GROMACS .gro file of C-alpha atoms in nm:
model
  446
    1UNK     CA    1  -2.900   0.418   0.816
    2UNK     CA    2  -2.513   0.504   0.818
    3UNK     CA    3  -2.450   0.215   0.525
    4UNK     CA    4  -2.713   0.397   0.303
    5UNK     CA    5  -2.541   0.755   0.390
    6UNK     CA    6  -2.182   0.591   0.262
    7UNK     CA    7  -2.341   0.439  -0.054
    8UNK     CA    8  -2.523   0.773  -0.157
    9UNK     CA    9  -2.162   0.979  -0.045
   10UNK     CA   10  -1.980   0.712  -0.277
   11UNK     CA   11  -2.251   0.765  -0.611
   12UNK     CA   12  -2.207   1.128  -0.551
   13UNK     CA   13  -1.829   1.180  -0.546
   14UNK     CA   14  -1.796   0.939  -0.860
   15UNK     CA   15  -2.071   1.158  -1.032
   16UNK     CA   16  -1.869   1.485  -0.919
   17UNK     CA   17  -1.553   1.307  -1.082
   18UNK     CA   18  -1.655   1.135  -1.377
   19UNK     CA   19  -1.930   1.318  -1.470
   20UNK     CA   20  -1.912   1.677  -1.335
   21UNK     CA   21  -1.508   1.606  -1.399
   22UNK     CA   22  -1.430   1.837  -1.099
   23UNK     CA   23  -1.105   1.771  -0.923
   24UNK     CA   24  -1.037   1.498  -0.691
   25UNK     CA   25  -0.907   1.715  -0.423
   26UNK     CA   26  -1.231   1.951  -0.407
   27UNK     CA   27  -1.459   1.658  -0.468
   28UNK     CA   28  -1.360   1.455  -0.151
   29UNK     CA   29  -1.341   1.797   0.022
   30UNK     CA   30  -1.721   1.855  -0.060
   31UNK     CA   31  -1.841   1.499  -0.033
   32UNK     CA   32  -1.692   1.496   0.312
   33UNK     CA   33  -1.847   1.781   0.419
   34UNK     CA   34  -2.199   1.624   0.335
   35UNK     CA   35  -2.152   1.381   0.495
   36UNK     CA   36  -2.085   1.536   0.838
   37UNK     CA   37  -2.390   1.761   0.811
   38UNK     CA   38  -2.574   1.403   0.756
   39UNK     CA   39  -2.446   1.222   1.040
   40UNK     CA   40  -2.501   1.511   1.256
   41UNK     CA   41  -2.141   1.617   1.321
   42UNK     CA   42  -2.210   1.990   1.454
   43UNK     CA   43  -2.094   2.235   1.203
   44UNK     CA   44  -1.848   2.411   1.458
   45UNK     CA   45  -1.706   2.090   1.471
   46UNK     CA   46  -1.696   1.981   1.070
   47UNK     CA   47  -1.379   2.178   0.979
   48UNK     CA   48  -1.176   2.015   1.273
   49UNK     CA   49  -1.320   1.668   1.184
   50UNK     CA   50  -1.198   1.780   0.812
   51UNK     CA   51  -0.829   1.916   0.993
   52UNK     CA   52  -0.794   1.610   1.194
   53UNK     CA   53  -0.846   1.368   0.878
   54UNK     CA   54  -0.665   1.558   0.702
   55UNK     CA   55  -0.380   1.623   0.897
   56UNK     CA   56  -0.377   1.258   1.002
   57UNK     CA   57  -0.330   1.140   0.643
   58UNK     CA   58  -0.092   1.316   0.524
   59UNK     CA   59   0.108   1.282   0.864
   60UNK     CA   60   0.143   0.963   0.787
   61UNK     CA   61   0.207   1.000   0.446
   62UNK     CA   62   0.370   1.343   0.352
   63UNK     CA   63   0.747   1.254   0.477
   64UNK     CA   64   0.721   0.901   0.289
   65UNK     CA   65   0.574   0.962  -0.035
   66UNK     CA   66   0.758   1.366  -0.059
   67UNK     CA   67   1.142   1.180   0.009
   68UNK     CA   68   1.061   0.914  -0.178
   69UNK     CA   69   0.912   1.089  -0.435
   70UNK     CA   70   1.286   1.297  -0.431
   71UNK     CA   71   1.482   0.962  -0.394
   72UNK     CA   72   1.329   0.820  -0.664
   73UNK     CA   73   1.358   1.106  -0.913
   74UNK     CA   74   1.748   1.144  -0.801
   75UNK     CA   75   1.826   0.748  -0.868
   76UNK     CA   76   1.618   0.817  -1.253
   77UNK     CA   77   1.818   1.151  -1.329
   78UNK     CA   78   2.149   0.999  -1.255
   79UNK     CA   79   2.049   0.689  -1.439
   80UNK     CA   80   2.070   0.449  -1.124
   81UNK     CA   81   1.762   0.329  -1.161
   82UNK     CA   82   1.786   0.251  -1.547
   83UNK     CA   83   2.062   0.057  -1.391
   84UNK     CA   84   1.875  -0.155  -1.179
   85UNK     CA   85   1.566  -0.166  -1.414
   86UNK     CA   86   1.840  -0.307  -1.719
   87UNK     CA   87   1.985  -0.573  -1.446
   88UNK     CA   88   1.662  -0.630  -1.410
   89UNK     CA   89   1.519  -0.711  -1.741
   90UNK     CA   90   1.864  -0.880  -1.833
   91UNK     CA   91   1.843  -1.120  -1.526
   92UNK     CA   92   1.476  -1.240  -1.565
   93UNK     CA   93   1.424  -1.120  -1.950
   94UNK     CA   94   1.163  -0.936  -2.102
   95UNK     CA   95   0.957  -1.159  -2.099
   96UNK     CA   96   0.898  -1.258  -1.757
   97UNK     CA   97   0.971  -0.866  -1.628
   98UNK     CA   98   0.602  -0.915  -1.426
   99UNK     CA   99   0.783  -1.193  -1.203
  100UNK     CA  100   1.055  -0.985  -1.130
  101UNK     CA  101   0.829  -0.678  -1.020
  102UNK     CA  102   0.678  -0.978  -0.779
  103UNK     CA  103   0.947  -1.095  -0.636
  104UNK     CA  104   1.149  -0.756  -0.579
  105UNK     CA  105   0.739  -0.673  -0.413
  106UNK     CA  106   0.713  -0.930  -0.216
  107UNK     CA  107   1.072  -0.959  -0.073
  108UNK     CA  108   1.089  -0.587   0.032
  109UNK     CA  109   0.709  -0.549   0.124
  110UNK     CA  110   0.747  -0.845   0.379
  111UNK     CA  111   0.829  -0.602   0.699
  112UNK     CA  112   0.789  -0.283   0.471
  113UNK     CA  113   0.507  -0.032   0.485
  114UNK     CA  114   0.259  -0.073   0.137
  115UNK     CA  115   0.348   0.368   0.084
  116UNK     CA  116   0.712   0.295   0.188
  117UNK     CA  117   0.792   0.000  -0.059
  118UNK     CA  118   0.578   0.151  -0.346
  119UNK     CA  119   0.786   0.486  -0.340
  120UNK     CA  120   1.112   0.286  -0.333
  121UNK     CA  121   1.000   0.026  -0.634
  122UNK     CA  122   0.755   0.289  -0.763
  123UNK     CA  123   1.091   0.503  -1.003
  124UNK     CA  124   1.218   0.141  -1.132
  125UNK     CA  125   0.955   0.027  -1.251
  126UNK     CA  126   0.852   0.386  -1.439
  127UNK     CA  127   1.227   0.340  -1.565
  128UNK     CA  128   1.139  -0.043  -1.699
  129UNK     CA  129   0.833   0.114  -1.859
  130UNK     CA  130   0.978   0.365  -2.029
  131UNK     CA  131   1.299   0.155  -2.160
  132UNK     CA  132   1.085  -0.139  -2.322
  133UNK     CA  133   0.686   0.086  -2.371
  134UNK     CA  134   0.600  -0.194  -2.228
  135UNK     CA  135   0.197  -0.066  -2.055
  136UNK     CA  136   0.217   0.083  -1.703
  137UNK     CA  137   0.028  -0.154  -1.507
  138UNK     CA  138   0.145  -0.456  -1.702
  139UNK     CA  139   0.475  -0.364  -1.505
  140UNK     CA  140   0.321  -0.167  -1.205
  141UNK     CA  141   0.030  -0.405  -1.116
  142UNK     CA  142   0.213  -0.685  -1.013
  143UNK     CA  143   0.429  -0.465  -0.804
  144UNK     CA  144   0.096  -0.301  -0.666
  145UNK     CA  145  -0.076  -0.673  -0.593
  146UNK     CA  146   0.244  -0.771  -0.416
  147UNK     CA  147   0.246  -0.500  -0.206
  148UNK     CA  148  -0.102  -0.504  -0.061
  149UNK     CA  149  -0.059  -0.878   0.024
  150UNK     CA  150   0.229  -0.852   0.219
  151UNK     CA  151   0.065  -0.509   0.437
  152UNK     CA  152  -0.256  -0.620   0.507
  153UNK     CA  153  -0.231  -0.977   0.516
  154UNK     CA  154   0.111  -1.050   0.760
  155UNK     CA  155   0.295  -0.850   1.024
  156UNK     CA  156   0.512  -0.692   1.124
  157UNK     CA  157   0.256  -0.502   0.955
  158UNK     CA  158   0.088  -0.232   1.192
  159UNK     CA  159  -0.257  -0.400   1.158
  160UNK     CA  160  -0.179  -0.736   1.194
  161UNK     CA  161   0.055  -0.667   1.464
  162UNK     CA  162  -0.183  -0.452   1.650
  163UNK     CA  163  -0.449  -0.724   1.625
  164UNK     CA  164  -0.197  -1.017   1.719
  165UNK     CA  165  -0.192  -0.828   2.035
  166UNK     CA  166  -0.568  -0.829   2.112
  167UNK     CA  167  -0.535  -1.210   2.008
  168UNK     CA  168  -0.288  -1.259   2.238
  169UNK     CA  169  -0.147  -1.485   1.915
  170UNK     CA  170   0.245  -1.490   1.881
  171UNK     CA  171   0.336  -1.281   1.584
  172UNK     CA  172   0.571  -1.522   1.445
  173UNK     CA  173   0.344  -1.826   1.406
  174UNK     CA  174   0.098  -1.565   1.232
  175UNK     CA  175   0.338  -1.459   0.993
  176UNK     CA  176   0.445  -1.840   0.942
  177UNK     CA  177   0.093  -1.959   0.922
  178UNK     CA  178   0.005  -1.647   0.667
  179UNK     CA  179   0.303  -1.682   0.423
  180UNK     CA  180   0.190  -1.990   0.345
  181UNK     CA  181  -0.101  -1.842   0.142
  182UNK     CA  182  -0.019  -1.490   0.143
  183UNK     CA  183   0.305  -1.578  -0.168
  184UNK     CA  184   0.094  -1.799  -0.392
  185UNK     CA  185  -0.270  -1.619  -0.350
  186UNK     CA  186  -0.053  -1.294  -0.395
  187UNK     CA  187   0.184  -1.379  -0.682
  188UNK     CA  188  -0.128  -1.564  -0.889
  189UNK     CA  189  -0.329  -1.235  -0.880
  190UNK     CA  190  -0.032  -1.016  -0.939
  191UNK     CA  191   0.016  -1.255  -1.308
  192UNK     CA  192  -0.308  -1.260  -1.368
  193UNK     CA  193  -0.467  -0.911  -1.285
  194UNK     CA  194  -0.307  -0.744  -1.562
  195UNK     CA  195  -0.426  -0.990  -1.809
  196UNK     CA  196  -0.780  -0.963  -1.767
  197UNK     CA  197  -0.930  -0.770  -2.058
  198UNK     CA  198  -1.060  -0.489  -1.868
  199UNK     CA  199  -0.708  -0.411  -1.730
  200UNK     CA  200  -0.591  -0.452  -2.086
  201UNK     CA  201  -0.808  -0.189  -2.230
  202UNK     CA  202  -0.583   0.080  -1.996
  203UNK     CA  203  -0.271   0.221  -2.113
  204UNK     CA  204  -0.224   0.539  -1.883
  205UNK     CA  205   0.093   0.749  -1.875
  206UNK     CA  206   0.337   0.754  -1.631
  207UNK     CA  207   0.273   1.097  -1.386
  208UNK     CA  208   0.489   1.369  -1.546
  209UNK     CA  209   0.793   1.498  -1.339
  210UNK     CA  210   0.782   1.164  -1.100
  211UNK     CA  211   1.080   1.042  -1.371
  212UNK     CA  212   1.324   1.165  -1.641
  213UNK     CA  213   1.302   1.109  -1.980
  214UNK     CA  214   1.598   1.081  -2.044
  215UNK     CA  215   1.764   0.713  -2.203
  216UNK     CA  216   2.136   0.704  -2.061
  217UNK     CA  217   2.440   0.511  -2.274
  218UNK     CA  218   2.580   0.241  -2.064
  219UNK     CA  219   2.876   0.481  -1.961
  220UNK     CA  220   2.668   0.739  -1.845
  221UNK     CA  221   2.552   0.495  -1.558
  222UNK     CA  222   2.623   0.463  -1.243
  223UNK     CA  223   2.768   0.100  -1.150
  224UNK     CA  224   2.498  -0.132  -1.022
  225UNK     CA  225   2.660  -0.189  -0.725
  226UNK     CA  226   2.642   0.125  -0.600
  227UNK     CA  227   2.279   0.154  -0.741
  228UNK     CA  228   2.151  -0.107  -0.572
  229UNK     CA  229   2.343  -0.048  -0.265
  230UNK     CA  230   2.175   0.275  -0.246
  231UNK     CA  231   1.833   0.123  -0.290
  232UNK     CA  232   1.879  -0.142  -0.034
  233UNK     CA  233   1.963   0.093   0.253
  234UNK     CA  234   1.605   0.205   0.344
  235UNK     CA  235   1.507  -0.177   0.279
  236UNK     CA  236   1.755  -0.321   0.515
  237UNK     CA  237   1.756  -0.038   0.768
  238UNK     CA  238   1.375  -0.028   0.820
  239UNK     CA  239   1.383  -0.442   0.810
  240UNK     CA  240   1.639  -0.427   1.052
  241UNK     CA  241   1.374  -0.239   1.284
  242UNK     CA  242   1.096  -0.408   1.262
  243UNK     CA  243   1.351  -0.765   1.291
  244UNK     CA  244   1.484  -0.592   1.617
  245UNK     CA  245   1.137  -0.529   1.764
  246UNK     CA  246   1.011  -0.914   1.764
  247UNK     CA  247   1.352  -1.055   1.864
  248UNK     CA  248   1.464  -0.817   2.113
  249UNK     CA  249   1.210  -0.872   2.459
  250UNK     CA  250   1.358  -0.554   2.639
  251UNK     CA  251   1.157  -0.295   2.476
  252UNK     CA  252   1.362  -0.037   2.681
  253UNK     CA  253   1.684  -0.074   2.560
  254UNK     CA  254   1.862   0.183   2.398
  255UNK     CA  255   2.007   0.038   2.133
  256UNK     CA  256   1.628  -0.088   2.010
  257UNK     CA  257   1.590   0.215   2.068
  258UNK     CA  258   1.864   0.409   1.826
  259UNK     CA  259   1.741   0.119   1.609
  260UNK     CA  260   1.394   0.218   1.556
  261UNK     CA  261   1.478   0.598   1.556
  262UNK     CA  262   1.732   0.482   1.229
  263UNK     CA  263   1.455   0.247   1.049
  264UNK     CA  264   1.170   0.471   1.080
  265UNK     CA  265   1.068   0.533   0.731
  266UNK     CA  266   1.115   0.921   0.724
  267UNK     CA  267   1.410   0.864   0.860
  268UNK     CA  268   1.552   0.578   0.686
  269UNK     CA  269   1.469   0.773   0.385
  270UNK     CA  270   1.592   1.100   0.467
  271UNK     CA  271   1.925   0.923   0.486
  272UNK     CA  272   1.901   0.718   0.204
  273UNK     CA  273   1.852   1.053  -0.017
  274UNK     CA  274   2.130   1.232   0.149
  275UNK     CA  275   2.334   0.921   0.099
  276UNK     CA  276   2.201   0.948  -0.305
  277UNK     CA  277   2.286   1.278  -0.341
  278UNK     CA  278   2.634   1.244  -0.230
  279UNK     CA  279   2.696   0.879  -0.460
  280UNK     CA  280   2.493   1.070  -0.751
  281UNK     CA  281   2.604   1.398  -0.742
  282UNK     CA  282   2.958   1.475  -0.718
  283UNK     CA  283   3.064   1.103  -0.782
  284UNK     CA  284   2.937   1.086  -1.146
  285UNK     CA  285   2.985   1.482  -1.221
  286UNK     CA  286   2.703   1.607  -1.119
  287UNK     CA  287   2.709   1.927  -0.908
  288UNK     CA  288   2.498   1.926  -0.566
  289UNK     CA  289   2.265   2.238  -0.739
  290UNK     CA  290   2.163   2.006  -1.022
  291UNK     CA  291   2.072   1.650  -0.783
  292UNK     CA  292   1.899   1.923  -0.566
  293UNK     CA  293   1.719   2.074  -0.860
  294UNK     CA  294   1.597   1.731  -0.911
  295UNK     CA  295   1.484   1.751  -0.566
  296UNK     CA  296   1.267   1.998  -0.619
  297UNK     CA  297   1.085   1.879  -0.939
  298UNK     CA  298   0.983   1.575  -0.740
  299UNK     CA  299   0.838   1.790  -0.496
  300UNK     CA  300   0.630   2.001  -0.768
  301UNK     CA  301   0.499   1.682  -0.952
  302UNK     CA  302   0.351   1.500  -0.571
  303UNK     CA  303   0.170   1.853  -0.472
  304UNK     CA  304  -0.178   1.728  -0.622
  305UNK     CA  305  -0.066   1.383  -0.513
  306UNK     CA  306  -0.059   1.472  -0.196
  307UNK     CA  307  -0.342   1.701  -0.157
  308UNK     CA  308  -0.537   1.401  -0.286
  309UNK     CA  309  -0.450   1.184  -0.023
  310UNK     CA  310  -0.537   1.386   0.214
  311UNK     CA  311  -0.867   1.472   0.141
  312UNK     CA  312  -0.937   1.110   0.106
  313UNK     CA  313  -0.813   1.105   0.485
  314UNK     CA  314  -1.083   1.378   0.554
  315UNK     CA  315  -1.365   1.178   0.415
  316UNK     CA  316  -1.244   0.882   0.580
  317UNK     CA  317  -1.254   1.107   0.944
  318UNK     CA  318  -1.581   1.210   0.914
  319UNK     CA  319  -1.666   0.870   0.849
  320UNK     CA  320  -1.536   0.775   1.170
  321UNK     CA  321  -1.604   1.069   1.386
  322UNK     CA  322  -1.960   0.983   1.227
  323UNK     CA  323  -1.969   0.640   1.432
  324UNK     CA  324  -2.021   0.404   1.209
  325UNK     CA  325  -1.791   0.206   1.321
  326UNK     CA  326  -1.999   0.163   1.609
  327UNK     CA  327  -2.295   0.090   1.431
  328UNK     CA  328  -2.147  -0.219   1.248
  329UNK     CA  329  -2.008  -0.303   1.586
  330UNK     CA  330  -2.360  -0.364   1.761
  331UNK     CA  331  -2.526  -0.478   1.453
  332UNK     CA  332  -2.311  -0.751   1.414
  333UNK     CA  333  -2.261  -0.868   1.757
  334UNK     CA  334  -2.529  -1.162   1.760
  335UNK     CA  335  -2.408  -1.320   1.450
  336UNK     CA  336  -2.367  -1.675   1.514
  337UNK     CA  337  -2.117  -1.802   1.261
  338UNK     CA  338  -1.825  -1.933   1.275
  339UNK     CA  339  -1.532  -1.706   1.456
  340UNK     CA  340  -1.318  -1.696   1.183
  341UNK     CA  341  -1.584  -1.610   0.924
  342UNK     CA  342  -1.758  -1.334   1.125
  343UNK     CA  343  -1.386  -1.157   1.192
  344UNK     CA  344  -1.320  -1.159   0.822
  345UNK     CA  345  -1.721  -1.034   0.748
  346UNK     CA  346  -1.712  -0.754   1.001
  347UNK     CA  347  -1.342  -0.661   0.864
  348UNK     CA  348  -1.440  -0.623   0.513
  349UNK     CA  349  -1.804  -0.454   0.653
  350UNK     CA  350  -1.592  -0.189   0.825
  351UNK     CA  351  -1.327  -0.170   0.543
  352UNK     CA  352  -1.593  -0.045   0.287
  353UNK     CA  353  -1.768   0.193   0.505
  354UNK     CA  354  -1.455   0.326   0.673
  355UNK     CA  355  -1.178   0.303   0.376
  356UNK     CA  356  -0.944   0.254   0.691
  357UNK     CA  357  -0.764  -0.102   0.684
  358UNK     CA  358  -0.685  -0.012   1.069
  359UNK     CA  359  -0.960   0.044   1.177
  360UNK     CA  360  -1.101  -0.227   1.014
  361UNK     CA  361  -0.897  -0.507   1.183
  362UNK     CA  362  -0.912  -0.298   1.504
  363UNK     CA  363  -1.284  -0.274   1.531
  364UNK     CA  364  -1.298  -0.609   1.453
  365UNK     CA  365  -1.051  -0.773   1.663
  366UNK     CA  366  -1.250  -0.588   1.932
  367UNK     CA  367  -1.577  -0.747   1.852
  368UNK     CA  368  -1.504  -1.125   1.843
  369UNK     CA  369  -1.235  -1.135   2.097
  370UNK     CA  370  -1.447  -1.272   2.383
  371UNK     CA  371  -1.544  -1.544   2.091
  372UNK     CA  372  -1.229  -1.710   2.070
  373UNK     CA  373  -1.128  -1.786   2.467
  374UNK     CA  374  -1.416  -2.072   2.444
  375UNK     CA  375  -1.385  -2.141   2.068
  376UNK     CA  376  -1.069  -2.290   1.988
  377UNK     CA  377  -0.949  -2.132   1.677
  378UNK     CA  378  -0.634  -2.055   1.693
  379UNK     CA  379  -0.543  -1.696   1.789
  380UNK     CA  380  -0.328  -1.651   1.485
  381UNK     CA  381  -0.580  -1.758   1.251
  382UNK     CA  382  -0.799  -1.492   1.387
  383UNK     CA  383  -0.530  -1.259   1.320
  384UNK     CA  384  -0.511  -1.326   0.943
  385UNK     CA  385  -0.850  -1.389   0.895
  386UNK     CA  386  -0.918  -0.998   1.071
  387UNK     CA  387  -0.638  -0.885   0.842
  388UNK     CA  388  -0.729  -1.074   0.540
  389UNK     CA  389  -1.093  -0.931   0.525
  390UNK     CA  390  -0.962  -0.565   0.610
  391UNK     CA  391  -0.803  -0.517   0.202
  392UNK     CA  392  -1.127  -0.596   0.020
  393UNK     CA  393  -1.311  -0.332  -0.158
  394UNK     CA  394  -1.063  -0.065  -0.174
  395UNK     CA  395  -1.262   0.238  -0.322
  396UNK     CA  396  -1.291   0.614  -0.279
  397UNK     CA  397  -1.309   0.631   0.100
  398UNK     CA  398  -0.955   0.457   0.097
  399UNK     CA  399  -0.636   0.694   0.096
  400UNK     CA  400  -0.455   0.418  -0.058
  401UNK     CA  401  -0.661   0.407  -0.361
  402UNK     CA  402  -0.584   0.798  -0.454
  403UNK     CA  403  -0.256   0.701  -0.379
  404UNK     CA  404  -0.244   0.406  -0.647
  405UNK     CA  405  -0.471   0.620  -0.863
  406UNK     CA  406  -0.212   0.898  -0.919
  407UNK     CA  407   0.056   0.732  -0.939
  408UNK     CA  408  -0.028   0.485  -1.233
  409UNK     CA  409  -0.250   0.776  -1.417
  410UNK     CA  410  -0.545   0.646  -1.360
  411UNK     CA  411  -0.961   0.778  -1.384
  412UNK     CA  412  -1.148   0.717  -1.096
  413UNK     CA  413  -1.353   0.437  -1.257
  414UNK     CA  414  -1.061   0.281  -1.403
  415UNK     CA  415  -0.918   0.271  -1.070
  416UNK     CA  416  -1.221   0.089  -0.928
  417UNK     CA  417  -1.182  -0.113  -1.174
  418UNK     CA  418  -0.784  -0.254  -1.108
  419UNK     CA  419  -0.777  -0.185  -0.719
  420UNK     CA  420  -1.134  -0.250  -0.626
  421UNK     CA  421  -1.133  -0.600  -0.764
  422UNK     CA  422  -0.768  -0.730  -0.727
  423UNK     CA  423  -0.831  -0.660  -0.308
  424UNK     CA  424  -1.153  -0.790  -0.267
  425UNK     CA  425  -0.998  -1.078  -0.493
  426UNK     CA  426  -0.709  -1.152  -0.213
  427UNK     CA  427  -0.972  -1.077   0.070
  428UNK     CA  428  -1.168  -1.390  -0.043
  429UNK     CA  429  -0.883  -1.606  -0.138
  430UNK     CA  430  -0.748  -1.502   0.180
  431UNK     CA  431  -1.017  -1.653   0.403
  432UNK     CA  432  -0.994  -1.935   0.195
  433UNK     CA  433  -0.632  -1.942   0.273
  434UNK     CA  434  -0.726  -1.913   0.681
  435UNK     CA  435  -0.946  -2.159   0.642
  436UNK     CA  436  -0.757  -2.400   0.469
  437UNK     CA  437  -0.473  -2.345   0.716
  438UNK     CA  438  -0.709  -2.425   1.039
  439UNK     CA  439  -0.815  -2.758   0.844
  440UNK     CA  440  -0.481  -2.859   0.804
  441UNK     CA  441  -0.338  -2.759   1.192
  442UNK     CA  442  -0.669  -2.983   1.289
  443UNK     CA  443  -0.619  -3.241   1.105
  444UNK     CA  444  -0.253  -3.283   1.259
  445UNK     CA  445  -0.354  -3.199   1.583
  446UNK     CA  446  -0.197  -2.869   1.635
   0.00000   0.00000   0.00000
């Protein structure tokens, strides 16, 4: 049974970790590799399964987290984002530093990408971590939390989006409809998550080389206009994009066009650090060698990083080239519950054996579209509820989780223990949230 085979894959690459304590990258390499002798993917075939996922990942990933890996570690060397992090702390006090991670989250991750936004934030809130020892994810959590609400459960979003299309829904009454319970459920679990006990217990250290250690004087700053300005631009030109596409009904123009070339992420953020360099470098007496140095110690300390995520991407395609996708597809095909309900169920089924939020909502979207012609659930609240079930259970098959892994330091089990639970957390609350939201259209007669 291809559930049992992902169960058994899972056990063994936490024993590998944990107990064996053999290296993330070579575990996920070898687990992987199992797996596609299991599921009967010909061994000619395995190491172009193992290229493809691989390759795919870190496609996808390489040019966002690498430049903003080297944005982030210019803005902390020339003390731009101790800038920001002191506004900051100053504007919302110490105190309440969590709500400001939450809002700054939330506000940039609406039309953001969850990698994009958690480079950008990623350096100011190492910077806010370091200035106050405050614990890593009592600052980074939040941020985290906020972040995986706004991608999975809203577009302009690539799953949601992609979904809204099978639907047939209009994307802006699902992003109206889903910010209605996407900002509450997903600022309650962002305060609360790093509260719990277990998440207390953790104190891990922030990466080495992702952020200097050095504390500037005030003078030795950067203004905070021009820090923030800086910051903003991959924000507001990568908004502006994804703004353009849903207003803009000539998808042929060339200005949308020029648009979308500028606010792609690699890109946006290839400018962005060109733009740093210059304001950072020169500008505050810093020679070009030295913010390029910088540069390259970024690129040293996301090597592992990246190799990570990419062999999480290469379990993940055997996985899929294994078709089980399919198999949850025509097991759950009879299931007569409610439409809403069984998109969320087969979402989260697909999520946990796949790791892949997209192909999650995908899949499906695919399998209870013919429900909803005759059922009359609103198209949109298919969308979120698709969406909504597609972030629960984040675990080893997920790039995303060696993503939030490294980054905040983590172990493997501790890791399952912050990410697993906050996502399947918002998942739940999230069909609560659909469901709530149909009641309430019914009940007026929308």
């Amino acid at each position: 049974m291809p559930l049992v085979v992902v169960g058994i894959s899972v056990l063994i690459l936490l024993i590998l970790m944990t107990r064996l304590k053999l290296n993330g990258f070579i575990a996920l390499l070898l687990v992987a590799v199992g797996v596609a002798l299991v599921q009967g993917i010909p061994a000619a075939d395995i190491a172009d399964v193992l290229g493809k996922g691989v390759g795919g990942q870190i496609g996808d990933t390489m040019l966002v987290v690498g430049l903003g890996a080297m944005l982030g570690r210019v803005m902390g060397d020339s003390g731009a984002a101790q800038r920001i992090a002191n506004r900051l702390i100053d504007s919302f006090g110490l105190r309440y530093v969590q709500v400001a991670m939450v809002v700054t989250a939330m506000l940039i991750g609406v039309t953001m990408f969850y990698e994009v936004a958690f480079v950008i934030i990623v350096p100011v809130a190492f910077t806010i971590v370091r200035v106050t020892g405050k614990n890593l994810l009592w600052v980074g959590l939040p941020m985290s939390i906020a972040l995986s609400t706004m991608h999975s459960f809203l577009p302009p979003h690539p799953g949601p989006t992609a979904v809204a299309a099978t639907f047939d829904a209009s994307v802006g009454h699902t992003l109206l409809y889903g910010l209605f319970f996407a900002v509450p459920f997903g600022a309650l679990i962002a305060l609360v998550w790093p509260r719990l006990p277990f998440v207390r217990k953790m104190n891990p250290s922030i990466p080495t080389g992702l952020v200097t250690e050095r504390v500037f004087e005030e003078d030795e700053m950067p203004g905070m206009a021009w820090s923030l300005f800086v910051a903003l631009v991959p924000v507001v030109l990568i908004a502006g994009a994804a703004v353009a596409d849903m207003a803009v009904s000539d998808q042929d123009s060339p200005v949308l066009h020029a648009v979308d070339f500028i606010g792609s992420a690699p890109v946006a953020l290839l400018l962005t650090l060109c733009l740093a360099m210059w304001v950072f470098g020169p500008r505050i007496g810093r020679g070009l060698d030295e913010v390029s140095a910088s540069c390259v110690s970024a690129a040293k300390s996301m090597a592992m990083i990246l190799l990570v995520i990419g062999a999480g991407g290469a379990y993940k395609g055997v996985l899929v080239e294994g078709g089980i996708a399919d198999y949850i597809k025509d097991a759950t095909e009879g299931w007569d519950i409610s439409p809403i309900v069984l998109a969320w169920l087969i979402a989260v089924i697909l999520r946990i054996a796949l790791g892949s939020a997209t192909v999650a909502v995908v899949t499906a979207a695919g399998v209870v579209a013919p429900l909803v012609a005759g059922s009359g659930v609103h198209p949109e609240l298919m969308v979120l509820a698709v969406s909504c079930g597609s972030i629960a259970f984040s675990h080893v098959n997920d790039p995303g989780f060696w993503m939030f892994k490294e980054y905040f330091n983590l172990s493997v089990l501790d890791a399952i223990k912050a990410r697993t639970t906050y996502t399947t957390v918002l998942a739940v609350l999230g069909l609560g949230g659909v469901l709530a939201v149909e009641w309430t259209l019914d009940a007026l007669s929308i």
